[in-house]
């Protein structure tokens, strides 16, 4: 079956490589990259099942870009010199994209509850996330490039419960009910505007806040030869305060995984699809494989491919400590006339025992 699916899937994944689109929406691009980050994290670990969970995802070159902007707007320079310096920096980075996503979560397990054949494993959690996407483009004006920036700050805190039943089928249902507070902004700045502000990204623009209650719902079922996952995340129940630019459309995600053995390795090829309003269905298709050794060896490896990126994630797992480093590298460039950098990711977890 996998031999039939794979060629067809690669055909779908490559269809957008030849599409010529207008200047893309920075918000839509961020939502796609953020959803891919969520899916990648779900391949490595279980949500809300760690005392501490730190995630860092950052594009190559973003530190240098921000440093160059700060140097260009030195107070000793005149306003015209600042503008000229910033323009030079933008031109050196013309038609490029940068992405950043930093998140941390604390969770506390609560006593489990038993009712008949059902077992409930609850926990409390609180988490924060800061993420953004930045594109420098001259598509609107070849002589006057602009920096498009979307930045989002988010806080979540609530209750998570995992319900298990019917051990023969190894099923589980995860439910998270939480409050989420979102601040975000979307800007488009010229070299002159950046020179006046003396920065390309500023959290000072976080002046509005949206508060809402939402749920995440996830169903998992495991068999000896395969398993599958179906989930709906960010399903908004109520909303108050200012409406965020990000919105609150749910993320729908499904994954099918084969369970195989090879020598001393457990090999699990997988095929998945995620979708949220703002990007095409083909953008959410991915496939890959998970490689895990025996219990004597704490090393594992995950590889994944979407229609734009190859992702490689080695991981070290101990009882009270997990660490992984991931490299998400584009296998085609440019994408929608924008040169995309590789994304480096680090994940540090202290899981529940």
Coordinates of C-alpha atoms in Angstrom, one line a residue:
X1 CA 0.0 0.0 0.0
X2 CA 2.8 2.4 0.9
X3 CA 4.4 1.8 -2.6
X4 CA 1.2 3.0 -4.2
X5 CA 0.7 6.0 -2.0
X6 CA 4.2 7.4 -2.1
X7 CA 4.5 8.3 -5.8
X8 CA 1.1 9.8 -5.8
X9 CA 1.8 11.8 -2.7
X10 CA 5.1 13.3 -4.1
X11 CA 3.1 14.3 -7.2
X12 CA 0.7 16.3 -5.0
X13 CA 3.5 17.7 -2.9
X14 CA 5.3 19.1 -6.0
X15 CA 2.3 20.8 -7.7
X16 CA 2.9 24.2 -6.1
X17 CA 6.5 24.3 -7.1
X18 CA 5.6 25.7 -10.5
X19 CA 2.8 28.0 -9.4
X20 CA 3.4 31.7 -9.8
X21 CA 1.6 33.6 -7.1
X22 CA 1.3 37.2 -6.0
X23 CA 2.9 38.5 -2.9
X24 CA 1.8 36.2 -0.1
X25 CA 0.1 37.1 3.1
X26 CA 2.5 37.2 6.0
X27 CA -0.2 36.0 8.4
X28 CA -1.1 33.1 6.2
X29 CA 2.6 32.1 5.9
X30 CA 3.0 32.3 9.7
X31 CA 0.0 30.1 10.3
X32 CA 1.3 27.4 7.9
X33 CA 4.8 27.5 9.5
X34 CA 3.3 27.5 13.0
X35 CA 1.0 24.5 12.2
X36 CA 4.0 22.6 10.9
X37 CA 5.8 23.3 14.1
X38 CA 2.8 22.0 16.1
X39 CA 2.7 18.8 14.0
X40 CA 6.5 18.3 14.3
X41 CA 6.3 18.7 18.1
X42 CA 3.5 16.1 18.3
X43 CA 5.7 13.6 16.5
X44 CA 8.3 13.9 19.3
X45 CA 6.2 14.1 22.4
X46 CA 2.7 14.1 24.0
X47 CA 1.0 17.3 24.8
X48 CA 0.8 18.5 28.4
X49 CA 2.7 15.4 29.7
X50 CA 5.8 17.2 30.9
X51 CA 6.7 19.1 34.0
X52 CA 8.7 21.4 31.7
X53 CA 8.7 21.7 27.9
X54 CA 10.8 24.2 26.1
X55 CA 10.7 24.6 22.3
X56 CA 12.8 27.0 20.2
X57 CA 12.5 27.3 16.4
X58 CA 14.5 29.9 14.6
X59 CA 15.5 30.6 11.0
X60 CA 19.1 30.8 10.0
X61 CA 20.2 34.4 9.7
X62 CA 17.6 36.1 11.8
X63 CA 20.0 37.1 14.5
X64 CA 22.4 38.7 12.0
X65 CA 19.5 40.5 10.3
X66 CA 18.3 42.1 13.5
X67 CA 21.9 42.9 14.5
X68 CA 22.6 44.6 11.2
X69 CA 19.4 46.7 11.6
X70 CA 20.4 47.8 15.1
X71 CA 23.9 48.7 13.9
X72 CA 22.4 50.7 10.9
X73 CA 20.3 52.8 13.2
X74 CA 23.1 53.9 15.6
X75 CA 22.2 57.2 17.3
X76 CA 25.4 58.8 16.1
X77 CA 24.1 58.7 12.5
X78 CA 21.8 61.3 10.9
X79 CA 18.3 60.3 9.9
X80 CA 19.2 60.2 6.2
X81 CA 22.3 58.0 7.0
X82 CA 20.2 55.7 9.1
X83 CA 17.6 55.3 6.2
X84 CA 20.4 54.7 3.7
X85 CA 22.0 52.1 6.0
X86 CA 18.7 50.3 6.6
X87 CA 18.0 50.3 2.9
X88 CA 21.3 48.6 2.3
X89 CA 20.5 45.9 4.8
X90 CA 17.1 45.3 3.3
X91 CA 18.6 45.0 -0.2
X92 CA 21.1 42.5 1.1
X93 CA 18.2 40.4 2.4
X94 CA 15.8 41.1 -0.5
X95 CA 13.0 38.6 -1.1
X96 CA 13.9 36.4 1.9
X97 CA 11.9 35.0 4.8
X98 CA 12.6 34.5 8.5
X99 CA 10.6 32.6 11.1
X100 CA 10.8 32.3 14.8
X101 CA 8.8 30.4 17.4
X102 CA 9.6 30.1 21.1
X103 CA 7.4 28.3 23.6
X104 CA 7.6 27.0 27.1
X105 CA 5.1 25.1 29.2
X106 CA 4.8 24.0 32.8
X107 CA 2.4 21.2 33.8
X108 CA 1.5 19.4 37.0
X109 CA -0.1 15.9 37.1
X110 CA -3.1 15.4 39.3
X111 CA -4.2 12.2 41.0
X112 CA -5.7 9.8 38.4
X113 CA -9.3 8.6 38.7
X114 CA -10.9 5.3 37.8
X115 CA -14.5 4.7 36.8
X116 CA -15.3 1.2 35.7
X117 CA -13.1 0.4 32.7
X118 CA -12.3 4.1 32.2
X119 CA -9.2 5.7 33.6
X120 CA -8.7 9.5 33.7
X121 CA -5.2 11.1 33.9
X122 CA -5.6 14.8 34.5
X123 CA -3.0 17.6 34.7
X124 CA -2.9 21.4 35.0
X125 CA -0.8 23.4 32.5
X126 CA 0.3 26.9 31.8
X127 CA 2.2 27.9 28.6
X128 CA 3.5 30.8 26.6
X129 CA 4.4 31.2 23.0
X130 CA 6.1 34.0 21.0
X131 CA 6.2 33.6 17.3
X132 CA 6.5 35.6 14.1
X133 CA 7.3 35.7 10.4
X134 CA 9.2 38.3 8.6
X135 CA 9.5 38.8 4.8
X136 CA 11.6 41.4 3.0
X137 CA 10.3 42.0 -0.5
X138 CA 10.6 44.5 -3.4
X139 CA 7.7 43.0 -5.4
X140 CA 5.6 46.1 -5.0
X141 CA 8.4 48.6 -5.6
X142 CA 11.8 47.5 -6.9
X143 CA 13.6 50.5 -5.5
X144 CA 11.8 50.7 -2.2
X145 CA 11.8 47.3 -0.4
X146 CA 9.5 46.6 2.5
X147 CA 9.7 44.4 5.6
X148 CA 6.4 42.6 6.3
X149 CA 6.2 41.4 9.9
X150 CA 3.6 39.4 11.8
X151 CA 4.3 38.8 15.5
X152 CA 2.1 37.0 18.0
X153 CA 2.3 36.5 21.8
X154 CA 0.1 33.9 23.4
X155 CA -0.6 32.6 27.0
X156 CA -2.6 29.4 27.7
X157 CA -3.6 27.8 30.9
X158 CA -6.1 25.2 31.7
X159 CA -6.9 21.5 32.4
X160 CA -5.9 18.5 30.4
X161 CA -7.4 15.0 30.8
X162 CA -6.4 11.8 29.1
X163 CA -9.1 9.1 29.2
X164 CA -8.1 5.4 28.5
X165 CA -10.3 2.4 28.1
X166 CA -10.6 -1.0 26.4
X167 CA -6.9 -2.1 26.8
X168 CA -7.2 -4.6 23.9
X169 CA -7.6 -1.8 21.4
X170 CA -5.3 0.6 23.3
X171 CA -7.5 3.6 22.7
X172 CA -7.3 7.0 24.3
X173 CA -9.1 10.3 24.2
X174 CA -7.4 13.6 25.1
X175 CA -9.3 16.7 26.1
X176 CA -7.8 20.0 27.0
X177 CA -9.9 22.9 28.1
X178 CA -8.1 26.2 28.5
X179 CA -8.1 30.0 28.4
X180 CA -6.0 31.6 25.8
X181 CA -4.9 35.2 25.7
X182 CA -3.6 36.5 22.3
X183 CA -1.8 39.7 21.4
X184 CA -0.6 40.2 17.8
X185 CA 0.1 42.7 15.1
X186 CA 0.9 42.9 11.4
X187 CA 3.0 45.7 9.9
X188 CA 4.6 46.6 6.6
X189 CA 7.6 49.0 7.0
X190 CA 9.8 50.9 4.6
X191 CA 13.5 51.6 5.3
X192 CA 12.6 55.1 6.4
X193 CA 10.0 53.8 8.9
X194 CA 12.5 51.2 10.3
X195 CA 15.2 53.9 10.6
X196 CA 12.8 56.2 12.6
X197 CA 11.7 53.3 14.9
X198 CA 15.4 52.1 15.2
X199 CA 14.2 48.5 15.1
X200 CA 12.6 46.1 12.6
X201 CA 10.5 44.2 15.2
X202 CA 9.0 45.7 18.4
X203 CA 6.7 44.2 21.0
X204 CA 5.6 47.7 21.8
X205 CA 2.8 47.2 19.2
X206 CA 1.1 44.6 21.4
X207 CA -1.6 47.0 22.5
X208 CA -4.7 44.8 22.0
X209 CA -5.6 41.5 23.7
X210 CA -8.1 38.8 22.8
X211 CA -9.3 36.4 25.4
X212 CA -11.1 33.2 24.6
X213 CA -11.8 29.7 25.9
X214 CA -11.0 26.8 23.6
X215 CA -10.6 23.0 23.6
X216 CA -8.2 20.5 22.0
X217 CA -9.7 17.1 21.3
X218 CA -7.5 14.2 20.2
X219 CA -8.4 10.5 19.6
X220 CA -5.7 7.8 19.3
X221 CA -6.0 4.1 18.6
X222 CA -3.1 1.6 18.5
X223 CA -2.9 -1.8 17.0
X224 CA 0.1 -4.2 16.7
X225 CA 0.7 -3.3 13.0
X226 CA -0.6 0.2 12.8
X227 CA -2.0 3.2 14.7
X228 CA -3.8 6.4 13.8
X229 CA -4.5 9.8 15.3
X230 CA -7.4 12.2 14.7
X231 CA -7.5 15.6 16.4
X232 CA -9.1 19.1 16.4
X233 CA -7.0 21.8 18.0
X234 CA -7.8 25.4 18.9
X235 CA -11.5 25.0 18.7
X236 CA -12.8 28.3 20.1
X237 CA -15.8 28.2 22.5
X238 CA -16.1 31.9 23.5
X239 CA -14.3 35.2 22.8
X240 CA -14.0 38.5 24.5
X241 CA -11.9 41.7 24.2
X242 CA -10.3 42.8 21.0
X243 CA -10.3 40.4 18.1
X244 CA -6.9 39.2 17.2
X245 CA -5.5 39.2 13.6
X246 CA -4.6 35.5 14.0
X247 CA -8.3 34.6 14.6
X248 CA -9.2 31.3 16.1
X249 CA -10.0 28.9 13.3
X250 CA -9.4 25.3 14.4
X251 CA -6.5 23.1 13.2
X252 CA -7.7 19.7 11.9
X253 CA -5.0 17.0 11.8
X254 CA -4.9 13.2 11.1
X255 CA -2.0 10.8 10.9
X256 CA -1.7 7.1 10.0
X257 CA 1.3 5.1 11.1
X258 CA 2.6 1.7 10.3
X259 CA 4.5 -0.3 12.9
X260 CA 7.4 -2.4 11.6
X261 CA 10.5 -4.1 12.9
X262 CA 13.9 -4.3 11.3
X263 CA 16.8 -5.9 13.1
X264 CA 17.0 -4.1 16.4
X265 CA 15.0 -1.1 15.2
X266 CA 11.3 -0.3 15.4
X267 CA 10.5 1.5 12.1
X268 CA 7.3 3.4 11.8
X269 CA 6.5 5.1 8.5
X270 CA 3.7 7.6 8.7
X271 CA 1.4 9.7 6.5
X272 CA -0.4 12.7 7.7
X273 CA -2.5 15.7 6.8
X274 CA -3.2 19.0 8.7
X275 CA -5.4 21.9 7.6
X276 CA -6.4 25.3 8.9
X277 CA -8.1 28.1 7.0
X278 CA -5.4 30.4 5.4
X279 CA -3.4 27.7 3.5
X280 CA -4.1 25.1 0.9
X281 CA -4.9 21.4 1.7
X282 CA -1.8 20.3 -0.3
X283 CA 0.4 22.4 2.1
X284 CA -0.6 20.2 5.0
X285 CA 0.3 16.8 3.5
X286 CA 3.4 15.1 4.9
X287 CA 5.1 11.8 5.2
X288 CA 8.0 10.4 7.0
X289 CA 9.3 7.7 9.3
X290 CA 10.3 7.2 13.0
X291 CA 13.3 5.0 13.9
X292 CA 13.6 3.8 17.5
X293 CA 16.1 1.5 19.0
X294 CA 15.6 -1.1 21.8
X295 CA 15.3 0.1 25.4
X296 CA 19.0 -0.3 25.9
X297 CA 19.6 2.6 23.5
X298 CA 17.9 6.0 24.2
X299 CA 18.4 7.3 20.7
X300 CA 15.6 7.8 18.1
X301 CA 15.3 9.6 14.8
X302 CA 12.4 11.1 12.9
X303 CA 12.5 12.2 9.3
X304 CA 9.6 14.1 7.6
X305 CA 8.9 15.7 4.3
X306 CA 6.2 18.2 3.3
X307 CA 5.8 20.0 -0.1
X308 CA 8.5 22.5 0.9
X309 CA 10.8 21.1 3.6
X310 CA 12.8 18.1 4.7
X311 CA 13.0 17.7 8.5
X312 CA 15.5 15.6 10.4
X313 CA 15.1 15.2 14.1
X314 CA 17.5 13.1 16.3
X315 CA 16.3 12.6 19.9
X316 CA 17.7 11.4 23.2
X317 CA 15.2 10.0 25.6
X318 CA 15.7 9.1 29.3
X319 CA 13.1 8.6 32.0
X320 CA 13.3 12.1 33.4
X321 CA 14.9 14.0 30.5
X322 CA 14.3 14.3 26.7
X323 CA 16.3 16.4 24.2
X324 CA 16.0 16.7 20.5
X325 CA 17.5 18.9 17.8
X326 CA 15.7 19.4 14.5
X327 CA 16.8 20.8 11.1
X328 CA 14.0 21.8 8.7
X329 CA 15.7 22.5 5.4
X330 CA 13.9 23.6 2.2
X331 CA 14.5 21.3 -0.7
X332 CA 13.3 23.8 -3.3
X333 CA 13.9 27.6 -3.4
X334 CA 12.6 30.1 -3.9
X335 CA 9.1 29.5 -2.7
X336 CA 6.5 31.9 -4.0
X337 CA 9.4 34.1 -5.2
X338 CA 10.8 34.3 -1.7
X339 CA 14.1 32.6 -0.6
X340 CA 13.4 30.5 2.5
X341 CA 16.0 29.7 5.1
X342 CA 16.5 26.5 7.1
X343 CA 14.9 26.4 10.5
X344 CA 16.7 25.0 13.5
X345 CA 14.7 23.6 16.4
X346 CA 15.6 22.6 20.0
X347 CA 13.2 20.8 22.3
X348 CA 14.0 20.1 26.0
X349 CA 11.5 18.2 28.2
X350 CA 11.1 16.8 31.7
X351 CA 8.3 14.3 31.2
X352 CA 6.0 12.9 33.7
X353 CA 7.2 9.5 35.1

